[in-house]
Coordinates of C-alpha atoms in Angstrom, one line a residue:
Chain A
M1 CA 187.8 134.1 -199.5
G2 CA 188.6 130.6 -198.4
M3 CA 191.8 129.7 -196.5
T4 CA 194.0 127.1 -198.1
A5 CA 195.0 124.0 -196.2
E6 CA 198.5 125.4 -196.0
E7 CA 197.2 128.6 -194.5
W8 CA 195.2 126.7 -191.9
G9 CA 198.3 124.8 -191.1
I10 CA 200.1 128.1 -190.4
V11 CA 197.3 129.2 -188.1
M12 CA 197.4 125.9 -186.2
L13 CA 201.3 126.1 -185.9
S14 CA 201.0 129.6 -184.6
L15 CA 198.5 128.5 -181.9
Q16 CA 200.7 125.6 -181.0
V17 CA 203.8 127.7 -180.7
S18 CA 201.9 130.4 -178.6
L19 CA 200.2 127.9 -176.3
A20 CA 203.5 126.1 -175.6
A21 CA 205.2 129.5 -175.0
I22 CA 202.6 130.5 -172.4
A23 CA 202.6 127.1 -170.7
G24 CA 206.3 127.4 -170.3
A25 CA 206.5 131.1 -169.5
L26 CA 203.6 131.3 -167.0
P27 CA 205.2 129.5 -164.0
V28 CA 208.5 131.4 -164.6
A29 CA 206.6 134.7 -164.9
F30 CA 204.7 134.0 -161.8
G31 CA 207.8 133.2 -159.8
L32 CA 209.6 136.3 -161.0
A33 CA 206.5 138.5 -160.3
W34 CA 206.3 137.1 -156.8
I35 CA 210.0 137.7 -156.1
L36 CA 209.7 141.3 -157.5
A37 CA 206.4 142.0 -155.6
R38 CA 207.2 140.5 -152.3
L39 CA 211.0 140.3 -151.6
R40 CA 213.6 142.9 -150.9
F41 CA 217.1 142.0 -151.7
P42 CA 220.3 143.6 -153.1
G43 CA 220.3 143.4 -156.9
K44 CA 216.6 143.5 -157.2
I45 CA 216.9 146.5 -159.7
L46 CA 219.2 144.3 -161.8
L47 CA 216.7 141.4 -161.9
D48 CA 213.9 143.8 -162.7
G49 CA 216.0 145.2 -165.5
L50 CA 216.9 141.8 -166.9
V51 CA 213.3 140.7 -166.9
H52 CA 212.4 143.9 -168.9
L53 CA 215.2 143.6 -171.4
P54 CA 213.1 141.8 -174.1
L55 CA 210.7 144.7 -174.0
V56 CA 213.4 147.3 -174.9
L57 CA 216.0 145.4 -176.8
P58 CA 215.7 145.0 -180.6
P59 CA 214.1 141.5 -181.0
V60 CA 216.9 140.6 -183.4
V61 CA 219.3 140.9 -180.5
I62 CA 217.2 138.6 -178.4
G63 CA 217.1 136.1 -181.3
W64 CA 220.9 136.3 -181.7
L65 CA 221.4 135.8 -178.0
L66 CA 219.1 132.7 -178.1
L67 CA 221.1 131.4 -181.1
I68 CA 224.3 131.6 -179.1
A69 CA 222.7 130.1 -175.9
F70 CA 221.1 127.2 -177.7
A71 CA 223.8 126.4 -180.2
P72 CA 225.2 122.9 -179.7
E73 CA 228.1 124.3 -177.7
G74 CA 226.0 126.9 -175.9
P75 CA 224.8 126.4 -172.3
G76 CA 221.2 125.9 -173.3
G77 CA 222.1 123.6 -176.1
R78 CA 224.3 121.4 -173.9
L79 CA 221.5 121.2 -171.3
L80 CA 218.8 120.3 -173.9
A81 CA 221.2 117.7 -175.5
V82 CA 221.1 115.8 -172.2
F83 CA 217.4 115.4 -172.7
G84 CA 217.8 114.7 -176.4
V85 CA 215.9 117.8 -177.4
D86 CA 216.9 120.0 -180.3
V87 CA 215.3 123.4 -180.6
L88 CA 217.3 124.9 -183.5
F89 CA 215.1 125.5 -186.5
R90 CA 212.3 123.6 -184.8
W91 CA 208.9 124.8 -183.6
T92 CA 210.0 124.4 -180.0
G93 CA 212.7 127.0 -180.7
A94 CA 210.0 129.3 -182.0
A95 CA 208.1 128.7 -178.7
I96 CA 211.2 129.6 -176.7
A97 CA 211.6 132.9 -178.6
A98 CA 207.9 133.7 -178.1
A99 CA 208.1 132.9 -174.4
V100 CA 211.2 135.1 -173.8
M101 CA 209.5 138.0 -175.7
A102 CA 206.2 137.6 -173.8
L103 CA 207.8 137.2 -170.4
P104 CA 208.1 140.9 -169.4
L105 CA 204.5 141.7 -170.2
M106 CA 203.3 138.7 -168.2
V107 CA 205.6 139.6 -165.2
R108 CA 204.2 143.1 -165.2
A109 CA 200.6 142.1 -165.2
I110 CA 201.1 139.4 -162.5
R111 CA 203.2 141.6 -160.4
L112 CA 200.6 144.3 -160.3
S113 CA 197.9 141.9 -159.2
L114 CA 200.2 140.4 -156.5
E115 CA 201.0 143.8 -155.2
A116 CA 197.2 144.6 -155.0
V117 CA 196.7 141.6 -152.6
D118 CA 196.4 143.1 -149.1
P119 CA 199.0 141.4 -146.9
R120 CA 196.7 142.1 -143.9
L121 CA 194.3 139.4 -145.3
E122 CA 197.2 137.0 -145.4
Q123 CA 198.0 137.8 -141.8
A124 CA 194.4 137.1 -140.8
A125 CA 194.6 133.7 -142.5
R126 CA 197.8 132.9 -140.6
T127 CA 196.1 133.7 -137.2
L128 CA 193.2 131.3 -138.3
G129 CA 195.6 128.4 -138.5
A130 CA 196.8 128.5 -142.2
G131 CA 200.5 128.0 -142.9
R132 CA 202.4 129.9 -145.5
W133 CA 201.6 127.6 -148.4
R134 CA 197.8 127.3 -147.5
T135 CA 197.6 131.1 -147.1
F136 CA 199.2 131.4 -150.6
T137 CA 196.8 128.9 -152.3
T138 CA 193.6 130.1 -150.5
I139 CA 194.1 133.8 -150.2
T140 CA 196.9 135.2 -152.4
L141 CA 196.4 133.1 -155.5
P142 CA 192.6 133.5 -155.8
L143 CA 192.8 137.3 -155.2
A144 CA 195.5 137.6 -157.8
A145 CA 193.9 135.2 -160.3
P146 CA 192.3 137.8 -162.6
G147 CA 195.7 139.5 -163.0
V148 CA 197.4 136.2 -163.7
L149 CA 194.8 135.4 -166.3
A150 CA 195.2 138.8 -167.9
G151 CA 199.0 138.3 -167.9
A152 CA 198.6 134.9 -169.7
V153 CA 196.3 136.3 -172.4
L154 CA 198.5 139.3 -172.9
G155 CA 201.5 136.9 -173.3
F156 CA 199.5 134.8 -175.7
A157 CA 198.7 137.7 -177.9
R158 CA 202.3 138.9 -177.8
S159 CA 203.5 135.4 -178.7
L160 CA 201.1 135.2 -181.7
G161 CA 202.7 138.4 -183.0
E162 CA 206.3 137.4 -182.4
F163 CA 208.5 138.0 -185.4
G164 CA 212.1 139.4 -185.0
A165 CA 213.5 137.0 -182.4
T166 CA 211.8 134.0 -184.0
I167 CA 213.2 134.6 -187.5
T168 CA 216.6 135.3 -186.2
F169 CA 216.7 132.3 -183.9
V170 CA 214.9 129.5 -185.8
S171 CA 214.6 131.0 -189.3
N172 CA 211.5 130.9 -191.5
I173 CA 210.9 127.2 -192.3
P174 CA 207.5 126.2 -193.7
E175 CA 205.5 123.8 -191.4
E176 CA 208.2 124.1 -188.6
T177 CA 208.8 127.7 -187.6
R178 CA 206.7 129.7 -190.2
T179 CA 204.1 131.2 -187.8
L180 CA 201.5 133.8 -188.9
P181 CA 203.7 136.9 -189.0
L182 CA 206.6 135.0 -190.7
A183 CA 204.1 133.6 -193.3
I184 CA 202.8 137.1 -193.9
Y185 CA 206.4 138.4 -194.4
A186 CA 207.1 135.5 -196.8
A187 CA 204.0 136.1 -198.8
L188 CA 204.9 139.8 -199.1
Q189 CA 208.1 138.8 -200.9
L190 CA 206.0 137.0 -203.6
P191 CA 204.6 138.9 -206.6
E192 CA 201.3 137.0 -206.4
G193 CA 201.2 136.9 -202.6
D194 CA 198.7 139.8 -202.0
S195 CA 195.5 137.7 -201.4
A196 CA 197.4 135.4 -199.0
V197 CA 198.6 138.4 -197.1
W198 CA 195.1 139.7 -196.7
R199 CA 193.7 136.4 -195.5
L200 CA 196.6 135.8 -193.0
A201 CA 196.5 139.4 -191.7
L202 CA 192.7 139.2 -191.1
M203 CA 193.3 135.9 -189.3
A204 CA 195.9 137.6 -187.1
V205 CA 193.4 140.4 -186.3
A206 CA 190.7 137.9 -185.5
L207 CA 192.9 135.7 -183.2
S208 CA 194.2 138.7 -181.2
L209 CA 190.7 140.2 -180.8
A210 CA 189.4 136.8 -179.6
A211 CA 192.1 136.5 -177.0
L212 CA 191.4 140.0 -175.6
V213 CA 187.6 139.5 -175.5
A214 CA 188.1 136.1 -173.9
S215 CA 190.4 137.6 -171.2
E216 CA 187.8 140.3 -170.5
A217 CA 185.0 137.7 -170.2
L218 CA 187.0 135.4 -168.0
S219 CA 188.1 138.3 -165.7
R220 CA 184.5 139.4 -165.3
A221 CA 183.3 135.9 -164.6
S222 CA 186.0 135.2 -162.0
G223 CA 186.3 138.5 -160.2
S224 CA 182.9 140.3 -160.7
G225 CA 184.9 143.4 -161.5
R226 CA 187.8 143.1 -159.1
G227 CA 190.6 144.6 -161.2
G228 CA 192.8 142.9 -163.7
H229 CA 191.2 144.1 -166.9
V230 CA 193.1 144.1 -170.2
L231 CA 190.6 146.2 -172.1
Chain B
M1 CA 194.6 130.4 -118.3
S2 CA 196.5 133.6 -118.0
F3 CA 198.5 136.1 -119.9
D4 CA 202.1 136.5 -118.9
I5 CA 203.6 139.2 -121.2
D6 CA 207.0 140.9 -121.0
V7 CA 208.2 142.3 -124.3
T8 CA 210.0 145.2 -125.9
L9 CA 209.0 146.1 -129.4
Q10 CA 210.8 148.4 -131.8
R11 CA 208.3 150.4 -134.0
G12 CA 210.4 152.8 -136.1
E13 CA 212.0 155.2 -133.7
R14 CA 209.9 154.2 -130.8
V15 CA 210.5 151.4 -128.3
I16 CA 207.4 150.0 -126.7
A17 CA 208.0 148.2 -123.4
C18 CA 205.0 146.2 -122.1
R19 CA 204.9 144.0 -119.1
F20 CA 201.9 142.5 -117.3
T21 CA 200.3 139.3 -116.1
A22 CA 196.6 138.9 -116.2
P23 CA 194.4 136.0 -115.0
A24 CA 191.5 134.6 -117.0
G25 CA 188.5 136.9 -117.8
I26 CA 188.6 140.1 -119.8
T27 CA 191.7 142.2 -119.7
A28 CA 191.6 145.6 -121.2
L29 CA 194.8 147.1 -122.6
V30 CA 194.3 150.9 -122.5
G31 CA 196.5 153.9 -123.2
P32 CA 196.7 157.0 -125.5
S33 CA 196.8 156.4 -129.3
G34 CA 200.3 155.7 -130.4
A35 CA 201.2 153.9 -127.2
G36 CA 201.5 150.6 -129.2
K37 CA 198.4 148.7 -128.0
S38 CA 197.8 147.2 -131.3
S39 CA 201.4 146.3 -131.7
V40 CA 201.3 144.3 -128.4
L41 CA 198.3 142.3 -129.7
E42 CA 200.1 141.7 -133.0
A43 CA 203.2 140.5 -131.1
I44 CA 201.0 138.0 -129.1
A45 CA 199.4 136.8 -132.3
G46 CA 202.8 136.3 -133.8
L47 CA 202.5 138.9 -136.6
L48 CA 205.1 141.1 -135.1
R49 CA 208.4 139.9 -133.7
P50 CA 209.4 141.5 -130.4
G51 CA 213.0 142.7 -130.1
A52 CA 213.2 140.8 -126.8
G53 CA 211.1 139.2 -124.1
R54 CA 208.6 136.5 -123.3
I55 CA 205.0 135.8 -124.3
V56 CA 203.3 133.0 -122.3
V57 CA 199.6 132.3 -122.5
G58 CA 198.0 129.7 -120.3
G59 CA 201.4 128.1 -119.6
T60 CA 202.3 127.8 -123.3
V61 CA 205.4 129.7 -124.4
L62 CA 204.6 131.4 -127.6
F63 CA 207.7 133.5 -127.7
D64 CA 210.9 133.6 -125.7
S65 CA 213.9 135.4 -127.1
A66 CA 216.3 133.9 -124.6
A67 CA 215.2 130.4 -125.4
G68 CA 214.9 131.0 -129.1
V69 CA 211.2 130.1 -129.1
N70 CA 209.0 131.9 -131.7
L71 CA 205.9 130.0 -132.7
P72 CA 204.4 130.9 -136.1
P73 CA 201.0 132.6 -136.0
E74 CA 199.2 129.5 -137.2
R75 CA 200.4 127.5 -134.2
R76 CA 199.5 130.0 -131.5
M77 CA 195.8 129.1 -131.4
C78 CA 194.7 132.7 -130.8
G79 CA 191.5 134.1 -132.1
M80 CA 192.4 137.6 -133.4
V81 CA 189.6 140.1 -134.2
F82 CA 191.3 142.9 -136.1
Q83 CA 190.2 146.5 -135.8
D84 CA 189.9 146.5 -139.6
L85 CA 188.1 143.1 -139.5
R86 CA 189.9 141.7 -142.5
L87 CA 187.1 139.5 -143.8
F88 CA 188.2 137.6 -147.0
P89 CA 186.5 139.5 -149.9
H90 CA 186.5 136.6 -152.3
R91 CA 184.6 134.2 -149.9
R92 CA 181.0 134.3 -148.7
V93 CA 180.3 134.8 -145.0
R94 CA 179.9 131.1 -144.6
D95 CA 183.3 130.3 -146.0
N96 CA 184.9 133.1 -144.0
L97 CA 183.4 131.5 -140.9
L98 CA 184.6 128.1 -141.9
Y99 CA 188.1 129.1 -142.9
G100 CA 189.8 128.5 -139.5
H101 CA 187.2 125.9 -138.5
T102 CA 188.2 123.4 -141.1
L103 CA 191.9 123.9 -140.3
A104 CA 191.4 123.3 -136.6
P105 CA 191.7 119.7 -135.3
P106 CA 188.2 118.5 -134.2
E107 CA 189.1 118.3 -130.5
R108 CA 189.9 122.0 -130.4
R109 CA 186.5 123.1 -131.9
F110 CA 184.1 124.1 -129.3
M111 CA 181.2 125.3 -131.5
S112 CA 179.7 124.4 -134.8
L113 CA 178.9 126.8 -137.6
E114 CA 175.2 126.6 -136.7
E115 CA 175.9 127.3 -133.0
A116 CA 178.2 130.3 -133.9
A117 CA 175.6 131.7 -136.3
A118 CA 172.9 131.5 -133.6
F119 CA 175.2 132.8 -130.9
L120 CA 176.0 135.9 -133.0
D121 CA 172.7 136.2 -134.8
I122 CA 174.3 136.0 -138.2
A123 CA 172.4 133.0 -139.7
P124 CA 170.6 135.1 -142.3
L125 CA 174.0 136.5 -143.6
L126 CA 175.7 133.2 -144.4
D127 CA 175.4 133.5 -148.2
R128 CA 176.3 137.1 -148.4
R129 CA 179.5 138.6 -149.6
P130 CA 181.5 140.5 -147.0
R131 CA 181.3 143.8 -148.8
T132 CA 177.5 143.8 -148.6
L133 CA 177.6 143.7 -144.7
S134 CA 177.0 146.6 -142.4
G135 CA 179.7 147.5 -139.9
G136 CA 177.9 145.7 -137.0
E137 CA 177.3 142.6 -139.1
A138 CA 180.9 142.4 -140.3
Q139 CA 182.1 142.8 -136.8
R140 CA 180.0 139.8 -135.6
V141 CA 181.2 137.7 -138.6
A142 CA 184.8 138.6 -137.7
I143 CA 184.2 137.5 -134.1
G144 CA 182.5 134.3 -135.3
R145 CA 185.4 133.5 -137.6
A146 CA 187.8 133.8 -134.7
L147 CA 185.6 131.7 -132.4
L148 CA 185.1 128.9 -134.9
S149 CA 188.9 128.5 -135.4
G150 CA 188.9 126.8 -131.9
P151 CA 191.2 129.4 -130.2
R152 CA 192.5 129.1 -126.6
F153 CA 192.1 132.9 -126.1
L154 CA 190.8 135.9 -128.0
L155 CA 192.6 139.1 -128.9
M156 CA 190.2 141.9 -129.9
D157 CA 191.5 145.2 -131.3
E158 CA 189.0 148.0 -130.7
P159 CA 185.9 145.8 -131.2
L160 CA 183.5 148.6 -130.3
T161 CA 184.7 151.5 -132.4
A162 CA 182.9 152.6 -135.6
L163 CA 179.6 151.2 -134.3
D164 CA 176.4 153.1 -133.4
D165 CA 175.0 152.7 -129.9
T166 CA 172.6 149.8 -130.7
R167 CA 175.3 147.8 -132.5
R168 CA 177.7 148.6 -129.6
E169 CA 175.3 147.1 -127.1
A170 CA 174.9 144.0 -129.2
I171 CA 178.7 143.5 -129.4
I172 CA 179.2 144.2 -125.7
A173 CA 176.5 141.5 -125.0
V174 CA 178.4 139.1 -127.3
I175 CA 181.7 139.7 -125.5
E176 CA 180.0 139.2 -122.1
R177 CA 178.5 136.0 -123.3
I178 CA 181.9 134.7 -124.6
R179 CA 183.2 135.3 -121.1
A180 CA 180.2 133.7 -119.3
E181 CA 179.5 130.8 -121.6
L182 CA 182.7 129.9 -123.3
A183 CA 185.2 130.9 -120.5
L184 CA 187.7 132.2 -123.1
P185 CA 190.2 134.6 -121.8
I186 CA 190.0 137.9 -123.8
L187 CA 192.6 140.6 -124.2
L188 CA 191.0 143.6 -125.7
V189 CA 192.4 147.0 -126.8
S190 CA 190.2 150.0 -126.2
H191 CA 190.5 153.7 -125.9
D192 CA 187.0 154.2 -124.4
R193 CA 187.1 154.4 -120.6
A194 CA 183.4 153.7 -120.2
D195 CA 183.6 150.5 -122.2
V196 CA 186.6 149.4 -120.3
A197 CA 184.9 150.1 -116.9
R198 CA 181.9 148.0 -118.0
L199 CA 183.6 145.0 -119.6
A200 CA 187.0 144.5 -118.1
D201 CA 187.9 142.4 -115.1
Q202 CA 191.4 143.9 -115.1
V203 CA 193.0 146.9 -116.8
V204 CA 196.5 147.3 -118.1
E205 CA 197.8 150.8 -118.7
L206 CA 200.3 151.3 -121.6
G207 CA 202.0 154.7 -121.4
L208 CA 203.7 156.7 -124.1

């Protein structure tokens, strides 16, 4: 069963959207994970709850909130207009939706790995002459790396599967926002869409499996078994 | 080079008051467990902030609550050998040893990696991972890591516990050579009276 050029385009768009989502979400997720793992402050429970909202809210609600935020008069829309960027009904909007939905999973994985880093090792680095930043880059980050990697792959897999928030926020536009799940949904509506659904669904399975296997291999190679496994 | 310590530390409900001056050489800090010996070392290293007081080592003020001085640990130039050693698990022995060495300005380094490896008899271990070391080997690597960072003084927390008699003798010999050959002042915490009697030039008692 050969994939048509249009279907390959859908796969490439999905990869593009998911990679952009992870690239944007990873620094944010790391920052939030660090704050939640290391700082104590009033309102921490509130921040923790906000980060986890996309995990428990109906994705349609997230999509609707994004629509309000990024409408031309919304706060996000005004901000992006300054840079001349338009995300409504564009693939960039699909990436934003995927990033927001993937964020809680990434924060959870990274936070766990940061909490597993022994602060006594960081103290030892300080007594050996390393400042805060050097201690972070030479001790904390390398020890947390397998978890960060696992978080990124988990977020990537989640982004590939994103449906509800995407279709609500940026609709289902061929060659712009029609990623794999949206294409499968569209094909299901067509009387002759059965074989396309099969091909696209198998592709989704293959991509997700590849991501998980890659994560496992990377975490083995980098940590020789020091935690941070997805599988 | 001398220690001039006068601090009060709040540890939970307990208040630890510690005041002593000690000249160069080996000073042993002794006392029952729970007296706060390790806390005093951590305060000198800058890992624990005293409630009040002054910490002066070799004329350099490391902490002075009245004057608002509180140097961060990385600027105190102390070689700390922790009781739990704290070798970096993701770095080979060589890179553990070089961690502080590469950060220290060249004029503060007083031995090279090769010299330290020979001094401590750890040359065959350089390519090993810390988790593959025995207790005595790990102890010597931890001492080497501290020495290579070019410290002005050493803080050693129970350097002789958890070692069998032969290993113990080896570490005692190392500590005596540090005193004799490197002339580094050492403040060490110990609960073993026999070790203290053998090693220490002066003894500071910390009561409950």
